[in-house]
Coordinates of C-alpha atoms in Angstrom, one line a residue:
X244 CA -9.8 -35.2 -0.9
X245 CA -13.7 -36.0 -2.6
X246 CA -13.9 -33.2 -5.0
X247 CA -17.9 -35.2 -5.6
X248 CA -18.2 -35.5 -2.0
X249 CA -17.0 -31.1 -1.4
X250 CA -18.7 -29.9 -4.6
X251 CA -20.6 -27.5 -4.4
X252 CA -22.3 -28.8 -7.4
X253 CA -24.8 -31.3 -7.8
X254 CA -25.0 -32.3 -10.9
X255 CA -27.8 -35.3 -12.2
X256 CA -25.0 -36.8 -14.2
X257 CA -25.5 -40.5 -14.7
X258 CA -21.7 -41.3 -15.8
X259 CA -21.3 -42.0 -12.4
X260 CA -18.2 -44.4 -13.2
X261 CA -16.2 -42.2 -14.6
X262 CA -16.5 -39.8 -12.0
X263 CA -16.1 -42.4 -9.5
X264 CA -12.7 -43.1 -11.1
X265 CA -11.9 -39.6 -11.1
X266 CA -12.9 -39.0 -7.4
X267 CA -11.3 -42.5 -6.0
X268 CA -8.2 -41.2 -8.1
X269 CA -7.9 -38.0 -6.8
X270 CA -8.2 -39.4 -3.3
X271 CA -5.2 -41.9 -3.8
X272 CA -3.5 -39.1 -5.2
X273 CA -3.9 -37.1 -2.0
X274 CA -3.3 -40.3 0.7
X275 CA -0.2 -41.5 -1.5
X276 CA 1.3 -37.5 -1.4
X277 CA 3.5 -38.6 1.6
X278 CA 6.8 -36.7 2.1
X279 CA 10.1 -37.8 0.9
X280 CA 12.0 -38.7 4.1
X281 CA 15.1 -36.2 2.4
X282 CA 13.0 -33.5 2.3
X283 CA 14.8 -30.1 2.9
X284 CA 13.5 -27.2 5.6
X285 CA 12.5 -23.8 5.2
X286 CA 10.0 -24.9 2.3
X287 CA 12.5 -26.3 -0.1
X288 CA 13.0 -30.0 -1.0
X289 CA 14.5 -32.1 -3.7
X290 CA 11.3 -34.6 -3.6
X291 CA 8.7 -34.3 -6.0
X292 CA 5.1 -36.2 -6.9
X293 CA 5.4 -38.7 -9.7
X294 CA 3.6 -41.8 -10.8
X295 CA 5.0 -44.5 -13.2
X296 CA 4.0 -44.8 -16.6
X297 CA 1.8 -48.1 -16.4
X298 CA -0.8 -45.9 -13.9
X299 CA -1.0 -43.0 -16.6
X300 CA -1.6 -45.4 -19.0
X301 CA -4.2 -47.1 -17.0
X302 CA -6.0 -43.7 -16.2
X303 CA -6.4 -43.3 -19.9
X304 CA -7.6 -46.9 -20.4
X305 CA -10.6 -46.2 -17.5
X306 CA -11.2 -42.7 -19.2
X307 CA -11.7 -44.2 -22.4
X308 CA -14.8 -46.8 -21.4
X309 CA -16.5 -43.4 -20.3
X310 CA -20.5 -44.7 -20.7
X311 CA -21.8 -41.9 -22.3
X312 CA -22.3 -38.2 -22.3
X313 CA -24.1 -37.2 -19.3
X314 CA -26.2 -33.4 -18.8
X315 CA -24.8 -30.2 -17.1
X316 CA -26.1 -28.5 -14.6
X317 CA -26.1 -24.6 -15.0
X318 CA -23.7 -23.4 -11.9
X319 CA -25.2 -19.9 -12.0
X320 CA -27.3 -20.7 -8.8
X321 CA -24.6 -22.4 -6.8
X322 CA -24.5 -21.1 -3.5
X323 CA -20.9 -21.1 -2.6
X324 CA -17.3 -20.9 -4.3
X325 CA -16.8 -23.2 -7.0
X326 CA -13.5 -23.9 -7.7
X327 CA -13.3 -26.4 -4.9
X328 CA -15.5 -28.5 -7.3
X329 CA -14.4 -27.1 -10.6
X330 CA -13.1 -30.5 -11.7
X331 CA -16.3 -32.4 -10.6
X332 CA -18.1 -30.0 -12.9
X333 CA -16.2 -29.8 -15.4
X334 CA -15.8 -33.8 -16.2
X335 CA -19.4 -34.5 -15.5
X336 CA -21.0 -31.8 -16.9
X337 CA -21.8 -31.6 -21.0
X338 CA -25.2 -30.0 -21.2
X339 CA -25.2 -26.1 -21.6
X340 CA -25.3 -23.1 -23.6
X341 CA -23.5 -22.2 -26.5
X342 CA -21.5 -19.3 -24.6
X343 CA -20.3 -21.7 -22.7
X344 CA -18.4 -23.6 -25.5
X345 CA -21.0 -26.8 -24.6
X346 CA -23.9 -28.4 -26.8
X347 CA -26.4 -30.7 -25.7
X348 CA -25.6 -34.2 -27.2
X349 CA -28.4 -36.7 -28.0
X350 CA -27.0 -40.2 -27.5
X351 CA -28.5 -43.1 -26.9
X352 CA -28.6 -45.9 -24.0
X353 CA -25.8 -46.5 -22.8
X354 CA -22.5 -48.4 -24.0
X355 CA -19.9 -50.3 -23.2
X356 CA -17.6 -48.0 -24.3
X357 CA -16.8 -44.9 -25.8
X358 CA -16.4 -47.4 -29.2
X359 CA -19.7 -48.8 -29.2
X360 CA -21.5 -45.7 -28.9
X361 CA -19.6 -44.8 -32.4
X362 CA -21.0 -47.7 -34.1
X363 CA -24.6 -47.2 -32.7
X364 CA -24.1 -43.5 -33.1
X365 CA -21.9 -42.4 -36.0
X366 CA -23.4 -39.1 -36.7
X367 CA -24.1 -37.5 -32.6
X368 CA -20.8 -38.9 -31.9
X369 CA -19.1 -37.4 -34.9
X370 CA -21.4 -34.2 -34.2
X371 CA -19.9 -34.1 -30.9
X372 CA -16.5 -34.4 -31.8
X373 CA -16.4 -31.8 -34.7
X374 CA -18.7 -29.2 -32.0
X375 CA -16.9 -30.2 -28.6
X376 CA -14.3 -27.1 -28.0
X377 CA -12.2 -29.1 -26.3
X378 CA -12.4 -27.0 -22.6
X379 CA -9.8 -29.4 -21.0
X380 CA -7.9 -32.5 -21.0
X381 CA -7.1 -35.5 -18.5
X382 CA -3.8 -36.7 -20.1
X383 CA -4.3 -36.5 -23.5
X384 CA -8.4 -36.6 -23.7
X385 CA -10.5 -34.2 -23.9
X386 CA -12.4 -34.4 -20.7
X387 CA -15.7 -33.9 -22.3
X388 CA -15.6 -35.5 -25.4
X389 CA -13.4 -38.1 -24.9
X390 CA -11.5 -37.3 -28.8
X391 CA -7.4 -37.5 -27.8
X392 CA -5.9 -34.3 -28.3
X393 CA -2.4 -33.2 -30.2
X394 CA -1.6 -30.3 -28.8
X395 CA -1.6 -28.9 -25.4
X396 CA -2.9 -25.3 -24.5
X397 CA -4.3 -23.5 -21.3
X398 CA -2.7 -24.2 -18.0
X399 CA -2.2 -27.3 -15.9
X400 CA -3.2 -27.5 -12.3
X401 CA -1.1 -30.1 -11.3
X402 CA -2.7 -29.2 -7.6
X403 CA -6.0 -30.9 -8.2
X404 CA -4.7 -34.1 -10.4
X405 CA -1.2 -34.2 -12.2
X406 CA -2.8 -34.7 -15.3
X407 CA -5.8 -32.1 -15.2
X408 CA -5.1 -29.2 -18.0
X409 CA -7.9 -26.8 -18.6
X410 CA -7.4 -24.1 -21.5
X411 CA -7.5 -20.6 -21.1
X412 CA -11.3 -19.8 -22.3
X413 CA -12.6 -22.3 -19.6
X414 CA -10.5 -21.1 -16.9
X415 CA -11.8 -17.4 -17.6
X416 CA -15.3 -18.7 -17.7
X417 CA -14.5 -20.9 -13.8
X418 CA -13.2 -17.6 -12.6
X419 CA -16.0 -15.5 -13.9
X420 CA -18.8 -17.7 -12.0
X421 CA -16.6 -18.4 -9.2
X422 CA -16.3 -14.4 -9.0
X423 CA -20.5 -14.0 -8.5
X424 CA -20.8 -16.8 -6.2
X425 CA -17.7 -15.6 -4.2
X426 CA -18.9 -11.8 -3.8
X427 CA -22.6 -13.0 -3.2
X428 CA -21.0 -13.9 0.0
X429 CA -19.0 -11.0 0.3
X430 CA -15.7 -12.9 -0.2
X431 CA -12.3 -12.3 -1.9
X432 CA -9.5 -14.4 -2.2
X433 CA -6.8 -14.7 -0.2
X434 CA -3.0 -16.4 -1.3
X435 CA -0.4 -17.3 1.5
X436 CA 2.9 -18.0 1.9
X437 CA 4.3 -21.0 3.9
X438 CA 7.5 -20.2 4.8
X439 CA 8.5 -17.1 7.0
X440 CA 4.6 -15.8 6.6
X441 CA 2.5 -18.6 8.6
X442 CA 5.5 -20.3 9.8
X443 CA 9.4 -21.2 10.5
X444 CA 10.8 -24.8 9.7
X445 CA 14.6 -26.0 9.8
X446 CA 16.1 -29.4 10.0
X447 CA 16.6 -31.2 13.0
X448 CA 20.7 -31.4 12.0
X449 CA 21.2 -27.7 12.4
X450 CA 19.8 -26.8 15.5
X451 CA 22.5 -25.2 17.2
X452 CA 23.0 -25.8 20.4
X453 CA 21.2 -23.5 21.8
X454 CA 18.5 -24.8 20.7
X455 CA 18.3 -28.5 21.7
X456 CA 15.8 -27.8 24.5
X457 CA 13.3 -27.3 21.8
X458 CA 13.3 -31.1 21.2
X459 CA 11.5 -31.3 24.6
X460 CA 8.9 -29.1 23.9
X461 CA 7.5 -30.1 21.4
X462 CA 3.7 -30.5 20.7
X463 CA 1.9 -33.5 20.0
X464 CA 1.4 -34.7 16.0
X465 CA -1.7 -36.6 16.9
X466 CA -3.3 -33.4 17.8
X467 CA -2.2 -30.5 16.4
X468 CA -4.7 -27.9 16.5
X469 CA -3.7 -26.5 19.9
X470 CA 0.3 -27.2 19.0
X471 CA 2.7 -24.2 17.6
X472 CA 6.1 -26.5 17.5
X473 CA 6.1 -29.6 16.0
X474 CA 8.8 -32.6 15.5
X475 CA 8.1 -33.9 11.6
X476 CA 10.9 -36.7 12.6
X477 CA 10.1 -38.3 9.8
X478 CA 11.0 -35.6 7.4
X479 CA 13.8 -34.7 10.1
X480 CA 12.6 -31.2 10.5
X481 CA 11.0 -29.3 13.2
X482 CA 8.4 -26.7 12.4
X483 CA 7.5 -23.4 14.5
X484 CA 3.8 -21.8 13.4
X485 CA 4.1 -18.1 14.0
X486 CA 1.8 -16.5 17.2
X487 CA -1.5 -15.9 15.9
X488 CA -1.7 -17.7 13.4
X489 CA -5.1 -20.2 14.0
X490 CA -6.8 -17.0 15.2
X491 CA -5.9 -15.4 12.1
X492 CA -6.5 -18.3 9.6
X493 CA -10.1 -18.7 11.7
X494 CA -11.1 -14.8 11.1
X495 CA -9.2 -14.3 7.4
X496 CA -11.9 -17.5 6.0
X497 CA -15.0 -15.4 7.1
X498 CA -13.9 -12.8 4.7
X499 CA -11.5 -14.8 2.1
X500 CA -11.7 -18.2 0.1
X501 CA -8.0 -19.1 0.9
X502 CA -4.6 -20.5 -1.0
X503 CA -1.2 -21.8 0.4
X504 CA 1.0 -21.1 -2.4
X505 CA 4.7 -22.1 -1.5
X506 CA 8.2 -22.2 -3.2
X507 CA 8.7 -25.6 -1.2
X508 CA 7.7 -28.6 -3.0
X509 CA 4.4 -30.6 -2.6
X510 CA 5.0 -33.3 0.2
X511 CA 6.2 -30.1 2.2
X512 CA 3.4 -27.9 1.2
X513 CA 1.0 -30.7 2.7
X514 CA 2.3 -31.7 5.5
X515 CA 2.3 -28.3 6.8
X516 CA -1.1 -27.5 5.9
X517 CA -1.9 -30.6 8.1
X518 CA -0.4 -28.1 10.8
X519 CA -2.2 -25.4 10.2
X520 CA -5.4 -26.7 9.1
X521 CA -6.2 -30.3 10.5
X522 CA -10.0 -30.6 9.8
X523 CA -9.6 -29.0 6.2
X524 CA -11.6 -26.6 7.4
X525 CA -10.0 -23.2 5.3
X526 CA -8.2 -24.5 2.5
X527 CA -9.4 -28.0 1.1
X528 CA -7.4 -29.1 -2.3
X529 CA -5.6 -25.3 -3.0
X530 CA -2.3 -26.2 -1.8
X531 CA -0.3 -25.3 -4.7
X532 CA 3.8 -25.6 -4.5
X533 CA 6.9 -25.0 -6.6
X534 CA 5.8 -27.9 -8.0
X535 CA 2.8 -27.1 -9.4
X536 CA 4.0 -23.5 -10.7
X537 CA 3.8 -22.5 -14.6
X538 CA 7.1 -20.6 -14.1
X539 CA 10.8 -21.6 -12.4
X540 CA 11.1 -20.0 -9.3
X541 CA 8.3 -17.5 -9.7
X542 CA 4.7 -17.3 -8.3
X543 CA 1.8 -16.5 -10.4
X544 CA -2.1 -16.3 -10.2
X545 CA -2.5 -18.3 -13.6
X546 CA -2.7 -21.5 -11.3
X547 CA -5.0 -19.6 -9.1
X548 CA -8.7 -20.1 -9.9
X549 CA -9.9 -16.6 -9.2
X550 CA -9.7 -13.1 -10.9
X551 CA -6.5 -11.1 -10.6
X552 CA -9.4 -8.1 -9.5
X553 CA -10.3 -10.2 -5.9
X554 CA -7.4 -11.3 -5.0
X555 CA -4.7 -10.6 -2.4
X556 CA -1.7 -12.2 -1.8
X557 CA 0.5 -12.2 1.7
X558 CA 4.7 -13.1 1.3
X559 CA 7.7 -11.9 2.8
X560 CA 9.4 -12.4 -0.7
X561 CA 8.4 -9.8 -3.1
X562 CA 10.4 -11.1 -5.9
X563 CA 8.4 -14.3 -6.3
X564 CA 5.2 -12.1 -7.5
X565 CA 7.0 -10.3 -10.1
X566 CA 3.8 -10.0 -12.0
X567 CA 1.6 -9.1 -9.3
X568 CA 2.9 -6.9 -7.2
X569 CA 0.0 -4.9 -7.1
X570 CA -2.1 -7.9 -5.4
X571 CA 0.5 -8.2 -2.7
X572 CA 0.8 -7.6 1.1
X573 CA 4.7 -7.8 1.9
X574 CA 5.2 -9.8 5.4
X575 CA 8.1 -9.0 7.8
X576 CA 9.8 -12.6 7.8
X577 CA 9.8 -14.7 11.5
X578 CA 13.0 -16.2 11.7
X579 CA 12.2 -18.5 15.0
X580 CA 14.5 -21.1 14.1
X581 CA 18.7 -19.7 13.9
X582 CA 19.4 -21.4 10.7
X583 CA 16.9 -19.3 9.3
X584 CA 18.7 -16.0 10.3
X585 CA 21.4 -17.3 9.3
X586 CA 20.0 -18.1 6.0
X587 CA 19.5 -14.5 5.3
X588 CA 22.4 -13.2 6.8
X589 CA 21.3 -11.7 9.9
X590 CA 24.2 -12.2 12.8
X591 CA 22.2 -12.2 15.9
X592 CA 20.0 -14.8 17.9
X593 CA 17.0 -16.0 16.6
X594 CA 14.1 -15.7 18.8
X595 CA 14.4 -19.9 20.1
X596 CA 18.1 -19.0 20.8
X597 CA 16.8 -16.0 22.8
X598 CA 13.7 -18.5 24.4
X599 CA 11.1 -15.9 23.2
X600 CA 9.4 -15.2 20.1
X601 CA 7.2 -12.8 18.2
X602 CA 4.2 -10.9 20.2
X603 CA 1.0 -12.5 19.5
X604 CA -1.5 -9.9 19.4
X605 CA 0.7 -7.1 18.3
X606 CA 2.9 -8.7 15.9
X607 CA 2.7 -8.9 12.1
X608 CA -0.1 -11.7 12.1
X609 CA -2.5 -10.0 14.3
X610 CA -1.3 -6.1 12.4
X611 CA -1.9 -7.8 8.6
X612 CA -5.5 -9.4 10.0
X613 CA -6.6 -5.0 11.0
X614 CA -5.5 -4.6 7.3
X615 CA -7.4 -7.3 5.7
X616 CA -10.6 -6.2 7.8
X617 CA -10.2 -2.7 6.6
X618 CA -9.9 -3.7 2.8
X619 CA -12.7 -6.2 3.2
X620 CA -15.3 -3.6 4.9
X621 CA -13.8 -1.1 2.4
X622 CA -14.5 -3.5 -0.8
X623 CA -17.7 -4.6 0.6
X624 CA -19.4 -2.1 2.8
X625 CA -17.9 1.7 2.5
X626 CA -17.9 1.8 -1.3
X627 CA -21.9 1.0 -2.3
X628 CA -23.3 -2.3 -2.7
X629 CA -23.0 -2.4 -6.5
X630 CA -19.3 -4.7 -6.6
X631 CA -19.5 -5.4 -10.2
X632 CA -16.4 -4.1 -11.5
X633 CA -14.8 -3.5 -8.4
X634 CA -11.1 -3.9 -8.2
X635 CA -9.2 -5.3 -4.3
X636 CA -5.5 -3.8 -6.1
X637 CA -7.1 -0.4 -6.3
X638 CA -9.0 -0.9 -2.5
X639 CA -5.1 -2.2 -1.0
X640 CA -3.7 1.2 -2.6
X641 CA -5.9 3.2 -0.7
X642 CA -5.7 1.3 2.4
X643 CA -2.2 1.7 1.9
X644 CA -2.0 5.1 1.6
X645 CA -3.8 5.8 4.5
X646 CA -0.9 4.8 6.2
X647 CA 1.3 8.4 6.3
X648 CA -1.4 10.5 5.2
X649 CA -0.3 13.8 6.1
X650 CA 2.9 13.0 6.7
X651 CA 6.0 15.1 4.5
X652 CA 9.3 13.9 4.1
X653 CA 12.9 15.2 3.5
X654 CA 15.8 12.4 3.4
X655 CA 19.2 13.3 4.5
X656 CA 22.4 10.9 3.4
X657 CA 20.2 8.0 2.6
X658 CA 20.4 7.9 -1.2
X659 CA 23.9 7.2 -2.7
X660 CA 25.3 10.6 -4.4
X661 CA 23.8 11.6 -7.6
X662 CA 21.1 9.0 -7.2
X663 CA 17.9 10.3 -8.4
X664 CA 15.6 10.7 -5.2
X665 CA 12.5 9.8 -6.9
X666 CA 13.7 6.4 -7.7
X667 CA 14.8 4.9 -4.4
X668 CA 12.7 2.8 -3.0
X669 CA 12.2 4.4 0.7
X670 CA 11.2 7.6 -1.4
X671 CA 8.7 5.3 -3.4
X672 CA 7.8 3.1 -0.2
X673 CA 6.6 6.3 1.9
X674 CA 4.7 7.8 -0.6
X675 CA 2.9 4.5 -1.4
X676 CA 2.2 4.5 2.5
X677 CA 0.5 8.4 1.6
X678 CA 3.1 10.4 2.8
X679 CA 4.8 13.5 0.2
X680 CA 8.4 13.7 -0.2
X681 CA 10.3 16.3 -1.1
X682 CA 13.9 17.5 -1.8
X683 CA 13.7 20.5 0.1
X684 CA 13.4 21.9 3.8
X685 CA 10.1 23.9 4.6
X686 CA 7.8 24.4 7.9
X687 CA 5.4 21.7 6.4
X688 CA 8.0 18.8 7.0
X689 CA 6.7 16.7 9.6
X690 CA 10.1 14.0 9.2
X691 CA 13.8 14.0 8.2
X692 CA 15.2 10.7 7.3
X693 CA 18.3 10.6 7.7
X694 CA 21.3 8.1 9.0
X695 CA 23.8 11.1 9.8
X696 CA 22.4 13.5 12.8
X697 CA 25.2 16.1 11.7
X698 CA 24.1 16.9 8.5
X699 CA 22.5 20.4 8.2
X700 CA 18.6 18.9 7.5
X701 CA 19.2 17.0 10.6
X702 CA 20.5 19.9 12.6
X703 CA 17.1 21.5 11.1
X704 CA 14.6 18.8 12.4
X705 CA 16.1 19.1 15.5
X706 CA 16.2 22.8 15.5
X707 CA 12.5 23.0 14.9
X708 CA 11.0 20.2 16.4
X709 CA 10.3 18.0 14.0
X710 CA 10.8 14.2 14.1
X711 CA 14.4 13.0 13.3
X712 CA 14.1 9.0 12.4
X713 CA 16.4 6.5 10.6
X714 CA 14.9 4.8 7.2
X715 CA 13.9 1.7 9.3
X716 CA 11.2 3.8 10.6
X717 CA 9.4 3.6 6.8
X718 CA 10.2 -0.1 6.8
X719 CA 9.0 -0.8 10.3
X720 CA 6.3 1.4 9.3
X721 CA 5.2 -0.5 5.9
X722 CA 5.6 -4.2 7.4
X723 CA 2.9 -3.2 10.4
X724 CA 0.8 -1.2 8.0
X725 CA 0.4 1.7 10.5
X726 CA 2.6 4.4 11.5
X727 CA 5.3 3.3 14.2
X728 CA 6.5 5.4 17.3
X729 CA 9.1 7.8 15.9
X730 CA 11.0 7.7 19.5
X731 CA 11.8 4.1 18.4
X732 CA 13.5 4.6 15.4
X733 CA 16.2 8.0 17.0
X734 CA 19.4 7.5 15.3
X735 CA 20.3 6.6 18.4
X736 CA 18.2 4.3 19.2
X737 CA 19.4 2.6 16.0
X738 CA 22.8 3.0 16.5
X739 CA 22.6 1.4 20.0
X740 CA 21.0 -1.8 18.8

C-alpha cells in the first residue's frame, strides 16, 4: 500500500524524506502482514501484528531528523475521497488556516535535523511548538510539529500504521471534507462484514466427511478473481465467497466508498480481501479487524473515517453494532461450510454437505444490492439536490418501512404469557418493516401470526380469508427486505420442514 502513490492529494511538500519513510514503512507494514500459519476459521484467530521494540524505536529516530516544516495544500478542491490519503496529508501538510488548528511556520533552509533548526531558529521553532495543536501523533510525536507528546487522546487507526493516532478534533475535521468530496460524487459509505456476510471459511481439520470432495474443487490462488472456493493451505482453511458477491462488490463501489470491518484478526482480514478484491480495486488500506477495534468484541464507526450521517453497515451479527444499530443492514448468515452450522447450532446439512448452495441472483447478496440502490437513488435523486444535512439512518428507515406498508398484524401464541406485545421483537421487527400491529381482531387485518392453527384468531384468519403465517414469515421477510410469499411460511409448511 503507497498512501503518496493513492493520495488523492498532491501536496508541494518538500520533506519528501520523511514522507518517504512513512510511505516505504507503511508498505513493509502491509507486505510483512502475512498470516499466522495457526490462524483459526470463521474470522477468528489467535495471531496478531506486532513489531519488536528496536523498529519502534528506530521509526522514532527517522521521525525525529524530519528536515523541516513543509506547506499544506488546502484539500477543499480534491476531487475524490480523502481518507485513502488522510495520512499522506496529514504528515506532510503544515500550511493552513487557523480553523483548521494549523499556522504557517517561517523556517529557514533546511537542516540536518529537527535539532539544528532549534539552534538556527529558536523563536519559529518555539513559536511552533507553543501554536502547533497537536492534530496527531506517530508513536509519541506529534506528527506535525515533531514536540514528543505525554499524553495520548483521539483514536488510533492501527489499520493505516500501528502507531498512527489522530485526536478527536482532526478526525471530525477528515470526516467533514471527506463528507463534501464523497457526496460531490454522489457517494456514501459502505462497512462489511467478513464472515457469514461476503463469505464462509472453516478449517481444513473439520471438514466432515461429506465434504472432502471440496478439496478437488477448488479454485486457483494465483487467480482468483473468477474463483468462489479457495484452499488457504497455508493458514489450513478453506474459504467459500458467497454467489454474487464480485457482482455485488463491482455495483455497491459506484454508489459507496467501501470498509471490511471483521471480528477476525488482521492476517485474516487480509488475506480474504485478497479474495475478494485482488486488484485493490474497492477497498485499498480500510481493512479494519478485531485488532484494530477501540472496543473488546464490539464494532464501532470511531475507527471509521466517515460521518455516522453517510454511513451504512451490512452484518449478520447485530450485537457487534451495539451503538449503531440505526446504520445497519442485518444479513441472513451463509453457512456453506457444516462446521459453521454447527457453530450456531443448527442440526441439518450445510449447503457443501447438500452439494448446493445459496441462489445467486435471488439470494441475500443480490436482495441487499435492490436495497442499497433504492437508498442511494432515495439519498441522492428523489429527495432534492440540496444533501447538506441529509441523514442515510433516517433514508434506511424509510426504505425499511416500505417493506409491509399496508400490511396489519394480530399475533396468536407467539409471545410468552403476560409478555407485553409491544416489546417483542417480531412486534417491533414488523412495524419497523411498515406494517401496524395490533392486539385485537378486526376486518382490516391483512395477517395472523401465529404458531398454533387451533387458536380462535387462527380459526378467524382462516374463516375470513386472511393470510395465516408462522413468525418466520417476518424474519424471512426482514433478511430479503421485501415481502415474502405467504404460501411459504403455512404452519404447515413450517411444521413439515
Amino acid at each position: 500500500m503507497s498512501l503518496v502513490t493513492d493520495s488523492p492529494v498532491h501536496s508541494s511538500s518538500s520533506s519528501d524524506d520523511f514522507a518517504a519513510f512513512l510511505d516505504s514503512t507503511l508498505d513493509s507494514k502491509s507486505s510483512d502482514s502475512s498470516p499466522d500459519e495457526n490462524a483459526v476459521t470463521d474470522g477468528h484467530s489467535d495471531s496478531s501484528d506486532s513489531s519488536s521494540d528496536e523498529e519502534a524505536e528506530d521509526d522514532c529516530n527517522l521521525i525525529s531528523k524530519r528536515p523541516r516544516v513543509e506547506k499544506l495544500e488546502s484539500i477543499e478542491e480534491t476531487q475524490g475521497s480523502t481518507s485513502n490519503g488522510f495520512v499522506e496529508q496529514q504528515l506532510r501538510e503544515t500550511e493552513g488556516s487557523t480553523s483548521n488548528g494549523f499556522l504557517e511556520l517561517p523556517l529557514g533552509e533546511t537542516q540536518e535535523s529537527t535539532s539544528d533548526v532549534f539552534v538556527e531558529q529558536p523563536l519559529e521553532a518555539s513559536w511552533k511548538k507553543d501554536m502547533c495543536k497537536h492534530p496527531g501523533s506517530f508513536g509519541e510525536m506529534c506528527i506535525l510539529c515533531g514536540q514528543m507528546l505525554d499524553t495520548e487522546s483521539g483514536v488510533t487507526l492501527r489499520y493505516i500504521h500501528k502507531e498512527l493516532r489522530l485526536c478527536n478534533d482532526e478526525i471530525v475535521r477528515l470526516r467533514a471534507t471527506d463528507m463534501k468530496n464523497l457526496l460531490r460524487r454522489k457517494k456514501l459509505y459502505l462497512v462489511l462484514d467478513l464472515d457469514h456476510t461476503l463469505l464462509n471459511s472453516t478449517q481444513l481439520i473439520h471438514l466432515t466427511v461429506e465434504e472432502e470432495y471440496l478439496k478437488e474443487q477448488t479454485d486457483s490462488l494465483q487467480d482468483v478473481s473468477e474463483g468462489s472456493l479457495f484452499k488457504l493451505q497455508f493458514m489450513h482453511m478453506m474459504t467459500k465467497l458467497r454467489p454474487f458477491v464480485r457482482t455485488f462488490l463491482k455495483e455497491a463501489s459506484e454508489m459507496f466508498e467501501m470498509y471490511i470491518y471483521t471480528m477476525g484478526d488482521r492476517s485474516y482480514a487480509l488475506e480474504m480481501a485478497k479474495l475478494l478484491d485482488p486488484r485493490k480495486e474497492y477497498f485499498d488500506s480500510r481493512i479494519i479487524s478485531r485488532d484494530d477495534g477501540t472496543e473488546k468484541h464490539q464494532k464501532g464507526l470511531d475507527v471509521v473515517l466517515g460521518q455516522d450521517s453517510a454511513v451504512l453497515i451490512l452484518d449478520d451479527t447485530e450485537n457487534a453494532w451495539t451503538k449503531h444499530k440505526d446504520n445497519l443492514i442485518l444479513m441472513e448468515r451463509y453457512h456453506f461450510f457444516a462446521s459453521s452450522c454447527r457453530q450456531f447450532g443448527f442440526n441439518c446439512k450445510s449447503l457443501s454437505e447438500l452439494k448446493s448452495d445459496e441462489s445467486e441472483f435471488d439470494g441475500a447478496l443480490s436482495s441487499v444490492l435492490k436495497v442499497l440502490r433504492r437508498i442511494h437513488s432515495l439519498f441522492f435523486d428523489e429527495l432534492g439536490d440540496n444533501v447538506d444535512g441529509r441523514d442515510a439512518r433516517q433514508v434506511l428507515k424509510t426504505v425499511r418501512k416500505e417493506v409491509l406498508k399496508n400490511c396489519k398484524l394480530v399475533f396468536s401464541r407467539v409471545f410468552p404469557t403476560k409478555f407485553q406485545a409491544e416489546k417483542h421483537h417480531f412486534w417491533k421487527m414488523a412495524e419497523q418493516l411498515g406494517a401496524s400491529c395490533s392486539t385485537e381482531l378486526d376486518q382490516t387485518v391483512t395477517h395472523v401470526v401465529s404458531t398454533d392453527a387451533g387458536t380462535e384468531k387462527s380459526r378467524w384468519a382462516v374463516k375470513e380469508q386472511k393470510f395465516l403465517v408462522h413468525p418466520t414469515w417476518i424474519e424471512a421477510t426482514n433478511y430479503m427486505w421485501q415481502r415474502q410469499p405467504e404460501e411459504n411460511f403455512t404452519l404447515d409448511q413450517i411444521k413439515n420442514q
